[in-house]
XYZ file of C-alpha atoms in Angstrom:
287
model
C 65.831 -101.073 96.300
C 68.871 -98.807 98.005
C 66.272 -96.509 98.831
C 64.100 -98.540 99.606
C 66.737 -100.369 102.121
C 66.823 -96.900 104.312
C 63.056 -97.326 105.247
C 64.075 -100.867 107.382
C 61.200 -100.640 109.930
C 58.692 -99.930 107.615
C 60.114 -102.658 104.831
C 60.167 -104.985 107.724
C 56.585 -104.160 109.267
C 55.077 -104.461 105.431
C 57.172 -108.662 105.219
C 55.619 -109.350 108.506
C 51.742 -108.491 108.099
C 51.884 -110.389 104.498
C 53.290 -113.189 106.174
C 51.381 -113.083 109.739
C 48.126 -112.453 107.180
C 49.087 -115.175 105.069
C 49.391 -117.735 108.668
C 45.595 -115.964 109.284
C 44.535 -117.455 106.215
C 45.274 -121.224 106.994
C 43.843 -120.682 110.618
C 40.430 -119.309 109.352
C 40.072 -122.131 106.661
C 40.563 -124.836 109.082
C 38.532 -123.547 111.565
C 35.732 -122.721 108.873
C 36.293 -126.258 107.565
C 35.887 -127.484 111.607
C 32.586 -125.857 112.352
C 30.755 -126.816 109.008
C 32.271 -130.588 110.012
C 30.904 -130.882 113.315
C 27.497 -129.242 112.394
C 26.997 -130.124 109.339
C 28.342 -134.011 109.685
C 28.340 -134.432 113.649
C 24.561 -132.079 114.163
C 26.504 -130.247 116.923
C 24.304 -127.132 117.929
C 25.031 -123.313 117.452
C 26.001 -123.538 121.257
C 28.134 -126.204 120.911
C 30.531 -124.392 118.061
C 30.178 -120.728 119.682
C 33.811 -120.882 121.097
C 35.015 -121.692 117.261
C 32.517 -118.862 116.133
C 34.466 -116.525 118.411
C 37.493 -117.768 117.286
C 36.957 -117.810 113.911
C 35.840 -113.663 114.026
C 39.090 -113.089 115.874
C 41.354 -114.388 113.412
C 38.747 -112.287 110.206
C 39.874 -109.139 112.164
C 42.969 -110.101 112.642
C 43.083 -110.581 109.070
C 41.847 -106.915 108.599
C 44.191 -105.177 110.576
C 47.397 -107.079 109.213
C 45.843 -106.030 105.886
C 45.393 -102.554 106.772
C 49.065 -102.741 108.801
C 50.395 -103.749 105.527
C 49.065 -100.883 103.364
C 50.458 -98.492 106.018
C 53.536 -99.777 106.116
C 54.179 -100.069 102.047
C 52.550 -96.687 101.885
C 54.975 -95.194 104.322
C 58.003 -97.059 102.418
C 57.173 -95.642 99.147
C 56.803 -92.161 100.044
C 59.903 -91.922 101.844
C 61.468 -93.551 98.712
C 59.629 -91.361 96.233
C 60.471 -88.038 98.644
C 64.789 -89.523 98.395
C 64.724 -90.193 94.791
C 63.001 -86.621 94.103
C 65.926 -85.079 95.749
C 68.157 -86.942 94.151
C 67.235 -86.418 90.697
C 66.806 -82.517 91.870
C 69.942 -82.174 92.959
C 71.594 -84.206 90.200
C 70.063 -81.314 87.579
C 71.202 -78.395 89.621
C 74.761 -80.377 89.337
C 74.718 -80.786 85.663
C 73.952 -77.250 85.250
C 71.617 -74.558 82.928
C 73.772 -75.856 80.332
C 72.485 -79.648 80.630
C 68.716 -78.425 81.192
C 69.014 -76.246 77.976
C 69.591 -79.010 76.273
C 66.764 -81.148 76.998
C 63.085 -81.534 76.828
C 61.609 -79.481 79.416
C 58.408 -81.793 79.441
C 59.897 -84.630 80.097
C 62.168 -83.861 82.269
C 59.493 -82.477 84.548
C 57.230 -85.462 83.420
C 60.150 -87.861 85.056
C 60.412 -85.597 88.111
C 56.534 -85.657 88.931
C 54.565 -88.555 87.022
C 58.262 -90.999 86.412
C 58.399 -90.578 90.669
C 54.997 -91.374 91.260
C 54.686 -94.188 89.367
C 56.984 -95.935 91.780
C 54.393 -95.859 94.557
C 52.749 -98.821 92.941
C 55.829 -100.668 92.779
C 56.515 -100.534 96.808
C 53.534 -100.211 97.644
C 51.554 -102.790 95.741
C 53.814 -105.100 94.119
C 56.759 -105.944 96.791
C 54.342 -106.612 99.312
C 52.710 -109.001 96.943
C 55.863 -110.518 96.111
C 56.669 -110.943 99.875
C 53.049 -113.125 100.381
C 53.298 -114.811 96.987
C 56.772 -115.951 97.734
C 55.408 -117.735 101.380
C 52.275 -118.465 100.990
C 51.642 -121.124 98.544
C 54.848 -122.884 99.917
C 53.035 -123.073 103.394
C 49.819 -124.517 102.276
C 51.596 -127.321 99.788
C 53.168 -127.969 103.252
C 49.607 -128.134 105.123
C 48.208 -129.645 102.037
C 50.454 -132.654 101.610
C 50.266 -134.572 104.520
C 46.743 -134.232 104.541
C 46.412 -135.492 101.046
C 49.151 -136.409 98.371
C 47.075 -136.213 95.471
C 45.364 -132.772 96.304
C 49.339 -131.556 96.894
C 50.266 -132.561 93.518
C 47.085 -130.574 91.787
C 48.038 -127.511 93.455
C 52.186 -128.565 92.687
C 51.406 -129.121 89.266
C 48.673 -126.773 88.405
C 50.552 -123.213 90.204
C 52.979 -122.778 87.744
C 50.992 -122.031 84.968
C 49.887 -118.724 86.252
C 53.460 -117.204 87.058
C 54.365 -118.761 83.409
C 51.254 -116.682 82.044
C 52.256 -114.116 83.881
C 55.281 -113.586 82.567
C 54.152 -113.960 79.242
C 51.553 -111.673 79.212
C 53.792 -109.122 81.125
C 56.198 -108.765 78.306
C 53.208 -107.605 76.263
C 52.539 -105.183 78.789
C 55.509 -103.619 79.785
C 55.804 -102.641 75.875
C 52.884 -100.854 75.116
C 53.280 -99.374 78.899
C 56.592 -98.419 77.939
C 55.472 -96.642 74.409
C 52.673 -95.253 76.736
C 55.086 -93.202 79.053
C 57.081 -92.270 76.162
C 54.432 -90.513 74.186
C 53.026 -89.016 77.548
C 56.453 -87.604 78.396
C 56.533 -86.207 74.108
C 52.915 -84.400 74.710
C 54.430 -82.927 77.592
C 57.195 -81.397 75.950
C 54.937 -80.585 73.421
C 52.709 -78.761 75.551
C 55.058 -77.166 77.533
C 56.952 -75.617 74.671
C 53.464 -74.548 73.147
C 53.078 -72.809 76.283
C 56.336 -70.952 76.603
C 56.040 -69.757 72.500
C 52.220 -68.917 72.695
C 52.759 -65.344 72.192
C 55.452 -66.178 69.092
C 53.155 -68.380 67.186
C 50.346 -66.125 67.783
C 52.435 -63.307 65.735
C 53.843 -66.222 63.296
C 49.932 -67.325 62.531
C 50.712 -70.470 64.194
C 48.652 -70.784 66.972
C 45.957 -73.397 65.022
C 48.743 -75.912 63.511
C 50.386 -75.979 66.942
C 47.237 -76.594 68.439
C 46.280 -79.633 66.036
C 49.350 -81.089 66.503
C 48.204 -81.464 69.840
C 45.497 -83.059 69.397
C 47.176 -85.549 67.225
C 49.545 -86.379 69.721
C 46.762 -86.694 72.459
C 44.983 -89.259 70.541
C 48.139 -91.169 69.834
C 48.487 -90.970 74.005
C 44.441 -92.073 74.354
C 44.971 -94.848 71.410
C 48.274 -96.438 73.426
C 46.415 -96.132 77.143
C 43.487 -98.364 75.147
C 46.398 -100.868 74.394
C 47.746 -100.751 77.953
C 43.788 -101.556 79.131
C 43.379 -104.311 76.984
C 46.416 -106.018 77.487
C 45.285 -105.379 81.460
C 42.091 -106.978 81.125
C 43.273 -109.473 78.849
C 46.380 -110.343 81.995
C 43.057 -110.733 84.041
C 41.240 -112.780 81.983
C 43.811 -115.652 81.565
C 45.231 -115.451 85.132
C 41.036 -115.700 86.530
C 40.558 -118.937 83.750
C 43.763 -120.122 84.870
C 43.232 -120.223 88.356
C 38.941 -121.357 88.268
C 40.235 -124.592 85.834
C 42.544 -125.519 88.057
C 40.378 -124.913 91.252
C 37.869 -126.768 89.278
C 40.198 -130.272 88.544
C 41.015 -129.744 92.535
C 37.473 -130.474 93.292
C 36.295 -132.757 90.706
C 38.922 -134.970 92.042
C 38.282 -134.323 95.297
C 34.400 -134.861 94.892
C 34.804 -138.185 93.246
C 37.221 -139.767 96.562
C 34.393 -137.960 98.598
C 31.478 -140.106 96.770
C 33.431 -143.354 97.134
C 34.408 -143.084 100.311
C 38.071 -142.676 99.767
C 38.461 -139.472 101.597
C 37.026 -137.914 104.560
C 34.800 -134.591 104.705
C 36.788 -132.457 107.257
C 39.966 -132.517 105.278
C 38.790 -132.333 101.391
C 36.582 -129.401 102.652
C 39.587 -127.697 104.271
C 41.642 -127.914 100.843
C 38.704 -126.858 98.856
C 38.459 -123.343 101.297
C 42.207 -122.724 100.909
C 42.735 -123.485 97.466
C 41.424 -120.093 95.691
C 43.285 -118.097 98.207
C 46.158 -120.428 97.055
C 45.735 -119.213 93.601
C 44.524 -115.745 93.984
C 47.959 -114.849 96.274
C 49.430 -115.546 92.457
C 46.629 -114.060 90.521
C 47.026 -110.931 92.606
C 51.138 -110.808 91.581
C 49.949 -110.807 88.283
């Protein structure tokens, strides 16, 4: 996050498209919610609801190019941080010496410098983006949400938590197999790379085959953990998408019952029913 700190305008410009793209969000759904209203309840003609049509394919693009601002952005901050941290960690080995390299595994010390680095650019720029937009988002539509209707607030209160909680639970899973997944990746390195620099001894030492086997034992131990990592994945996305279609799902039941009896108006329970998955996917995509 030091690094990360020196890239200011680009940190900055990444904050302010999640959260200008997350305002977009609220204006499209209410003026989605306003056309289908007026034509669907109020028979107003094509004519009549161009100006909102225009309106409404302003604020899509506008959408697209905050989303496209924001990938720049986090893209630019993570390869400035990943281009710092590289020199860093180069010069801190030149420091330490021969005699500190001798020492170590030559694998993984170049798997840290090359695949440990680059797994970072998912981390600025994927996740803190995400973190920016899930941390303002939600908050802003409970605020929309509430004084248009209590109840509908208190569904969304209520029912959010679950997926961070789910979240977290499955990511404990996941950041241990991910973690046994580096380390054997960063063992058949240095396995491989030390096969490479003794090829021509084990050829004269007979050798060559065992080495070569071992190999391939440790590369299905590598393929066996990535299978773990996947399922755990798909399994994060399983329970996050059941999570957040049951709770959608309660939203409009209850919405769809005050509709039938009269207890709520159209223009309003439609507008919560359009923002409510991107209310839960904001979460869904943290996870």
């Amino acid at each position: 996050m030091r690094l990360a700190s020196q890239s200011r305008l680009s940190l900055g410009l990444t904050g302010l498209t999640a959260v200008v793209g997350g305002g977009l969000v609220l204006v499209q759904a209410y003026l989605l919610a306003q056309i289908i209203d007026k034509v669907f309840l109020h028979g107003l003609t094509l004519q009549q609801v161009s100006s909102q049509f225009m309106f409404l394919a302003v604020v899509i693009l506008g959408r697209a190019l905050t989303v496209w601002g924001n990938e720049v952005s986090a893209a630019a901050t993570s390869v400035r941080v990943k281009t710092s941290l590289r020199q860093l960690l180069m010069e801190k080995v030149f420091r330490l010496g021969p005699g500190y390299v001798g020492g170590q595994s030559l694998g993984e010390l170049s798997n840290t410098l090359t695949q440990g680095v680059e797994a970072l650019e998912a981390y600025f720029s994927q996740y803190l983006p995400q973190l920016i937009l899930a941390g303002i988002l939600p908050l802003v539509i409970l605020l929309v949400v509430f004084p248009l209707d209590t109840l509908s607030g208190v569904v969304l209160l209520v029912t959010a938590p679950l997926i961070p909680l789910f979240m977290v639970l499955i990511g404990k899973a996941s950041e241990a197999v991910t973690r046994q997944q580096y380390q054997t990746m960063s063992r058949l390195s240095a396995y491989f790379l030390d096969t490479l620099q003794g090829l021509t001894t084990l050829k004269r030492l007979g050798q060559a085959e065992a080495r070569a086997q071992r190999i391939g034992e440790v590369s299905e131990q590598y393929r066996l953990v990535t299978m773990k990592v996947l399922q755990v994945t798909f399994l994060s996305a399983l329970a996050l998408e059941l999570l957040a279609t049951i709770s959608t799902a309660v939203l409009a039941v209850e919405i769809g019952i005050r509709l039938i009896y009269g207890q709520m108006e159209f223009f309003p329970a439609l507008f919560i029913l359009v923002i409510a998955p991107e209310y839960y996917l904001v979460l869904r995509n943290l996870g």
